[in-house]
């Protein structure tokens, strides 16, 4: 997925605040769908870190205009070769028409590029990007309980002819 730039930060600067919602505080029931989240990992172009973070700050302004939470960012300190990780829990929440309109107004007010112009603009800031859709946050116990339930409901098949 390296160098894949499909929808980079689309959720950050376009009116898609559901991706930036907070994750549930409690573990899901065994039969409930697991929480999902996207992690976007960026290695930024040299000298473009501040500009990238300012773009995220603008996205947070757009989200706030619609009553949505900010994007959660993690900054590299040591270890792996990345600059910033964005954490975006998936909630399925859809903004009301009023929230969407407020976000669109703020988006235009800030002059944030959209469509092809957004892609060209963001590409100047990013050296490498990868993203992954995940389940979580989950505890080990929650994950194992789901696995054990599945195994109990799906016992191994007996070999044919025995």
PDB file of C-alpha atoms in Angstrom:
ATOM      1  CA  UNK A   1       0.000   0.000   0.000  1.00  0.00           C
ATOM      2  CA  UNK A   2       3.047   2.284   0.062  1.00  0.00           C
ATOM      3  CA  UNK A   3       2.694   5.302  -2.149  1.00  0.00           C
ATOM      4  CA  UNK A   4      -1.066   4.674  -2.375  1.00  0.00           C
ATOM      5  CA  UNK A   5      -2.771   8.018  -2.075  1.00  0.00           C
ATOM      6  CA  UNK A   6      -6.417   7.160  -2.622  1.00  0.00           C
ATOM      7  CA  UNK A   7      -8.528   9.363  -0.392  1.00  0.00           C
ATOM      8  CA  UNK A   8      -5.600  10.748   1.585  1.00  0.00           C
ATOM      9  CA  UNK A   9      -7.054  12.897   4.275  1.00  0.00           C
ATOM     10  CA  UNK A  10     -10.383  13.009   2.461  1.00  0.00           C
ATOM     11  CA  UNK A  11     -12.020  12.393   5.781  1.00  0.00           C
ATOM     12  CA  UNK A  12      -9.881  15.119   7.274  1.00  0.00           C
ATOM     13  CA  UNK A  13     -10.827  17.963   4.988  1.00  0.00           C
ATOM     14  CA  UNK A  14     -14.089  16.946   3.385  1.00  0.00           C
ATOM     15  CA  UNK A  15     -17.399  16.640   5.228  1.00  0.00           C
ATOM     16  CA  UNK A  16     -16.938  13.029   6.357  1.00  0.00           C
ATOM     17  CA  UNK A  17     -16.695  13.476  10.128  1.00  0.00           C
ATOM     18  CA  UNK A  18     -17.806   9.941  10.953  1.00  0.00           C
ATOM     19  CA  UNK A  19     -14.242   8.801  10.435  1.00  0.00           C
ATOM     20  CA  UNK A  20     -13.000  11.144  13.129  1.00  0.00           C
ATOM     21  CA  UNK A  21     -15.408  10.144  15.895  1.00  0.00           C
ATOM     22  CA  UNK A  22     -14.330   8.795  19.259  1.00  0.00           C
ATOM     23  CA  UNK A  23     -14.194   5.018  19.722  1.00  0.00           C
ATOM     24  CA  UNK A  24     -16.614   3.363  22.157  1.00  0.00           C
ATOM     25  CA  UNK A  25     -15.373   3.337  25.748  1.00  0.00           C
ATOM     26  CA  UNK A  26     -16.594  -0.164  26.532  1.00  0.00           C
ATOM     27  CA  UNK A  27     -15.862  -3.512  24.924  1.00  0.00           C
ATOM     28  CA  UNK A  28     -18.518  -4.626  22.414  1.00  0.00           C
ATOM     29  CA  UNK A  29     -20.832  -7.539  23.161  1.00  0.00           C
ATOM     30  CA  UNK A  30     -19.782 -10.836  21.610  1.00  0.00           C
ATOM     31  CA  UNK A  31     -22.464 -10.623  18.914  1.00  0.00           C
ATOM     32  CA  UNK A  32     -22.133  -6.879  18.284  1.00  0.00           C
ATOM     33  CA  UNK A  33     -19.985  -5.681  15.384  1.00  0.00           C
ATOM     34  CA  UNK A  34     -16.458  -4.855  16.411  1.00  0.00           C
ATOM     35  CA  UNK A  35     -15.426  -1.231  16.373  1.00  0.00           C
ATOM     36  CA  UNK A  36     -13.415  -0.244  13.306  1.00  0.00           C
ATOM     37  CA  UNK A  37     -10.791   2.403  12.736  1.00  0.00           C
ATOM     38  CA  UNK A  38      -8.431   3.623  10.052  1.00  0.00           C
ATOM     39  CA  UNK A  39      -4.784   4.329  10.700  1.00  0.00           C
ATOM     40  CA  UNK A  40      -2.996   6.524   8.178  1.00  0.00           C
ATOM     41  CA  UNK A  41       0.781   6.553   8.402  1.00  0.00           C
ATOM     42  CA  UNK A  42       2.673   9.394   6.740  1.00  0.00           C
ATOM     43  CA  UNK A  43       6.272  10.043   5.910  1.00  0.00           C
ATOM     44  CA  UNK A  44       6.157  13.688   4.939  1.00  0.00           C
ATOM     45  CA  UNK A  45       8.137  15.522   2.301  1.00  0.00           C
ATOM     46  CA  UNK A  46      11.240  17.233   3.706  1.00  0.00           C
ATOM     47  CA  UNK A  47      10.385  20.589   5.233  1.00  0.00           C
ATOM     48  CA  UNK A  48       6.618  20.050   4.888  1.00  0.00           C
ATOM     49  CA  UNK A  49       5.744  18.798   8.388  1.00  0.00           C
ATOM     50  CA  UNK A  50       4.393  22.113   9.659  1.00  0.00           C
ATOM     51  CA  UNK A  51       2.317  22.711   6.525  1.00  0.00           C
ATOM     52  CA  UNK A  52       0.834  19.214   6.834  1.00  0.00           C
ATOM     53  CA  UNK A  53      -0.083  19.742  10.502  1.00  0.00           C
ATOM     54  CA  UNK A  54      -1.631  23.114   9.646  1.00  0.00           C
ATOM     55  CA  UNK A  55      -3.765  21.363   7.009  1.00  0.00           C
ATOM     56  CA  UNK A  56      -4.959  18.943   9.695  1.00  0.00           C
ATOM     57  CA  UNK A  57      -5.706  21.911  11.970  1.00  0.00           C
ATOM     58  CA  UNK A  58      -7.893  23.345   9.199  1.00  0.00           C
ATOM     59  CA  UNK A  59      -9.656  20.001   8.893  1.00  0.00           C
ATOM     60  CA  UNK A  60     -10.301  20.155  12.636  1.00  0.00           C
ATOM     61  CA  UNK A  61     -11.848  23.610  12.168  1.00  0.00           C
ATOM     62  CA  UNK A  62     -14.157  22.175   9.512  1.00  0.00           C
ATOM     63  CA  UNK A  63     -15.118  19.303  11.813  1.00  0.00           C
ATOM     64  CA  UNK A  64     -15.704  21.654  14.767  1.00  0.00           C
ATOM     65  CA  UNK A  65     -18.068  23.762  12.645  1.00  0.00           C
ATOM     66  CA  UNK A  66     -20.265  20.666  12.420  1.00  0.00           C
ATOM     67  CA  UNK A  67     -19.874  19.699  16.083  1.00  0.00           C
ATOM     68  CA  UNK A  68     -17.453  16.875  15.266  1.00  0.00           C
ATOM     69  CA  UNK A  69     -14.275  15.947  17.176  1.00  0.00           C
ATOM     70  CA  UNK A  70     -10.767  16.653  15.907  1.00  0.00           C
ATOM     71  CA  UNK A  71      -8.558  14.124  14.139  1.00  0.00           C
ATOM     72  CA  UNK A  72      -6.348  12.219  16.539  1.00  0.00           C
ATOM     73  CA  UNK A  73      -2.668  12.550  15.637  1.00  0.00           C
ATOM     74  CA  UNK A  74       0.421  10.729  16.849  1.00  0.00           C
ATOM     75  CA  UNK A  75       3.835  12.263  16.174  1.00  0.00           C
ATOM     76  CA  UNK A  76       7.010  10.250  15.683  1.00  0.00           C
ATOM     77  CA  UNK A  77       9.533  10.426  18.487  1.00  0.00           C
ATOM     78  CA  UNK A  78      11.802   7.448  17.837  1.00  0.00           C
ATOM     79  CA  UNK A  79      11.701   4.023  16.227  1.00  0.00           C
ATOM     80  CA  UNK A  80       9.980   3.350  12.910  1.00  0.00           C
ATOM     81  CA  UNK A  81      10.389   5.549   9.855  1.00  0.00           C
ATOM     82  CA  UNK A  82       7.274   7.760   9.849  1.00  0.00           C
ATOM     83  CA  UNK A  83       6.380  11.324  10.790  1.00  0.00           C
ATOM     84  CA  UNK A  84       2.689  11.263  11.698  1.00  0.00           C
ATOM     85  CA  UNK A  85      -0.037   8.677  12.293  1.00  0.00           C
ATOM     86  CA  UNK A  86      -3.684   9.692  12.061  1.00  0.00           C
ATOM     87  CA  UNK A  87      -6.205   7.622  14.012  1.00  0.00           C
ATOM     88  CA  UNK A  88      -9.784   7.758  12.708  1.00  0.00           C
ATOM     89  CA  UNK A  89     -12.369   5.586  14.469  1.00  0.00           C
ATOM     90  CA  UNK A  90     -15.288   4.581  12.231  1.00  0.00           C
ATOM     91  CA  UNK A  91     -18.658   5.164  13.891  1.00  0.00           C
ATOM     92  CA  UNK A  92     -21.099   5.245  11.004  1.00  0.00           C
ATOM     93  CA  UNK A  93     -22.418   8.566  12.335  1.00  0.00           C
ATOM     94  CA  UNK A  94     -23.807  10.746   9.574  1.00  0.00           C
ATOM     95  CA  UNK A  95     -23.856  14.507  10.084  1.00  0.00           C
ATOM     96  CA  UNK A  96     -27.218  16.213  10.062  1.00  0.00           C
ATOM     97  CA  UNK A  97     -27.963  18.422   7.048  1.00  0.00           C
ATOM     98  CA  UNK A  98     -27.281  21.443   9.264  1.00  0.00           C
ATOM     99  CA  UNK A  99     -23.917  20.055  10.391  1.00  0.00           C
ATOM    100  CA  UNK A 100     -22.930  19.177   6.818  1.00  0.00           C
ATOM    101  CA  UNK A 101     -23.876  22.673   5.633  1.00  0.00           C
ATOM    102  CA  UNK A 102     -21.881  24.304   8.443  1.00  0.00           C
ATOM    103  CA  UNK A 103     -18.879  22.155   7.591  1.00  0.00           C
ATOM    104  CA  UNK A 104     -19.150  22.958   3.892  1.00  0.00           C
ATOM    105  CA  UNK A 105     -19.317  26.692   4.668  1.00  0.00           C
ATOM    106  CA  UNK A 106     -16.198  26.430   6.845  1.00  0.00           C
ATOM    107  CA  UNK A 107     -14.427  24.371   4.174  1.00  0.00           C
ATOM    108  CA  UNK A 108     -15.072  27.110   1.589  1.00  0.00           C
ATOM    109  CA  UNK A 109     -14.258  29.907   4.063  1.00  0.00           C
ATOM    110  CA  UNK A 110     -10.835  28.378   4.717  1.00  0.00           C
ATOM    111  CA  UNK A 111     -10.210  27.918   0.997  1.00  0.00           C
ATOM    112  CA  UNK A 112      -9.280  24.256   1.335  1.00  0.00           C
ATOM    113  CA  UNK A 113      -8.861  22.705  -2.118  1.00  0.00           C
ATOM    114  CA  UNK A 114     -11.172  19.849  -3.072  1.00  0.00           C
ATOM    115  CA  UNK A 115     -11.326  17.207  -5.777  1.00  0.00           C
ATOM    116  CA  UNK A 116      -8.283  17.082  -8.085  1.00  0.00           C
ATOM    117  CA  UNK A 117      -6.869  20.291  -6.562  1.00  0.00           C
ATOM    118  CA  UNK A 118      -6.853  18.631  -3.139  1.00  0.00           C
ATOM    119  CA  UNK A 119      -4.923  15.660  -4.513  1.00  0.00           C
ATOM    120  CA  UNK A 120      -2.317  17.897  -6.177  1.00  0.00           C
ATOM    121  CA  UNK A 121      -1.967  20.017  -3.019  1.00  0.00           C
ATOM    122  CA  UNK A 122      -1.613  17.160  -0.531  1.00  0.00           C
ATOM    123  CA  UNK A 123       0.812  15.302  -2.790  1.00  0.00           C
ATOM    124  CA  UNK A 124       3.294  18.177  -2.326  1.00  0.00           C
ATOM    125  CA  UNK A 125       3.372  17.449   1.409  1.00  0.00           C
ATOM    126  CA  UNK A 126       3.640  13.649   1.433  1.00  0.00           C
ATOM    127  CA  UNK A 127       6.656  11.495   0.574  1.00  0.00           C
ATOM    128  CA  UNK A 128       4.995   8.179   1.498  1.00  0.00           C
ATOM    129  CA  UNK A 129       1.606   7.121   2.817  1.00  0.00           C
ATOM    130  CA  UNK A 130      -0.030   3.916   3.876  1.00  0.00           C
ATOM    131  CA  UNK A 131      -3.356   3.210   5.527  1.00  0.00           C
ATOM    132  CA  UNK A 132      -4.989   0.240   7.168  1.00  0.00           C
ATOM    133  CA  UNK A 133      -8.525  -0.479   8.269  1.00  0.00           C
ATOM    134  CA  UNK A 134      -8.548  -2.231  11.620  1.00  0.00           C
ATOM    135  CA  UNK A 135     -10.823  -3.710  14.244  1.00  0.00           C
ATOM    136  CA  UNK A 136     -10.448  -2.084  17.615  1.00  0.00           C
ATOM    137  CA  UNK A 137      -9.762  -0.980  20.114  1.00  0.00           C
ATOM    138  CA  UNK A 138     -10.317  -4.478  21.488  1.00  0.00           C
ATOM    139  CA  UNK A 139      -8.883  -6.290  24.459  1.00  0.00           C
ATOM    140  CA  UNK A 140      -7.242  -9.678  24.006  1.00  0.00           C
ATOM    141  CA  UNK A 141     -10.081 -11.187  26.067  1.00  0.00           C
ATOM    142  CA  UNK A 142     -12.722  -9.728  23.731  1.00  0.00           C
ATOM    143  CA  UNK A 143     -10.948 -11.026  20.629  1.00  0.00           C
ATOM    144  CA  UNK A 144     -10.419 -14.489  22.162  1.00  0.00           C
ATOM    145  CA  UNK A 145     -14.062 -14.689  23.303  1.00  0.00           C
ATOM    146  CA  UNK A 146     -15.193 -14.064  19.719  1.00  0.00           C
ATOM    147  CA  UNK A 147     -12.764 -16.699  18.434  1.00  0.00           C
ATOM    148  CA  UNK A 148     -13.905 -19.247  21.050  1.00  0.00           C
ATOM    149  CA  UNK A 149     -17.566 -18.583  20.199  1.00  0.00           C
ATOM    150  CA  UNK A 150     -16.858 -19.086  16.504  1.00  0.00           C
ATOM    151  CA  UNK A 151     -15.020 -22.346  17.188  1.00  0.00           C
ATOM    152  CA  UNK A 152     -17.879 -23.633  19.372  1.00  0.00           C
ATOM    153  CA  UNK A 153     -20.359 -22.848  16.595  1.00  0.00           C
ATOM    154  CA  UNK A 154     -18.127 -24.314  13.868  1.00  0.00           C
ATOM    155  CA  UNK A 155     -16.618 -27.571  15.101  1.00  0.00           C
ATOM    156  CA  UNK A 156     -14.026 -29.246  12.879  1.00  0.00           C
ATOM    157  CA  UNK A 157     -15.501 -31.498  10.218  1.00  0.00           C
ATOM    158  CA  UNK A 158     -14.895 -35.185  10.504  1.00  0.00           C
ATOM    159  CA  UNK A 159     -12.964 -36.695   7.601  1.00  0.00           C
ATOM    160  CA  UNK A 160     -15.193 -38.274   4.966  1.00  0.00           C
ATOM    161  CA  UNK A 161     -15.668 -42.053   5.304  1.00  0.00           C
ATOM    162  CA  UNK A 162     -14.960 -42.277   9.029  1.00  0.00           C
TER     163      UNK A 162
END
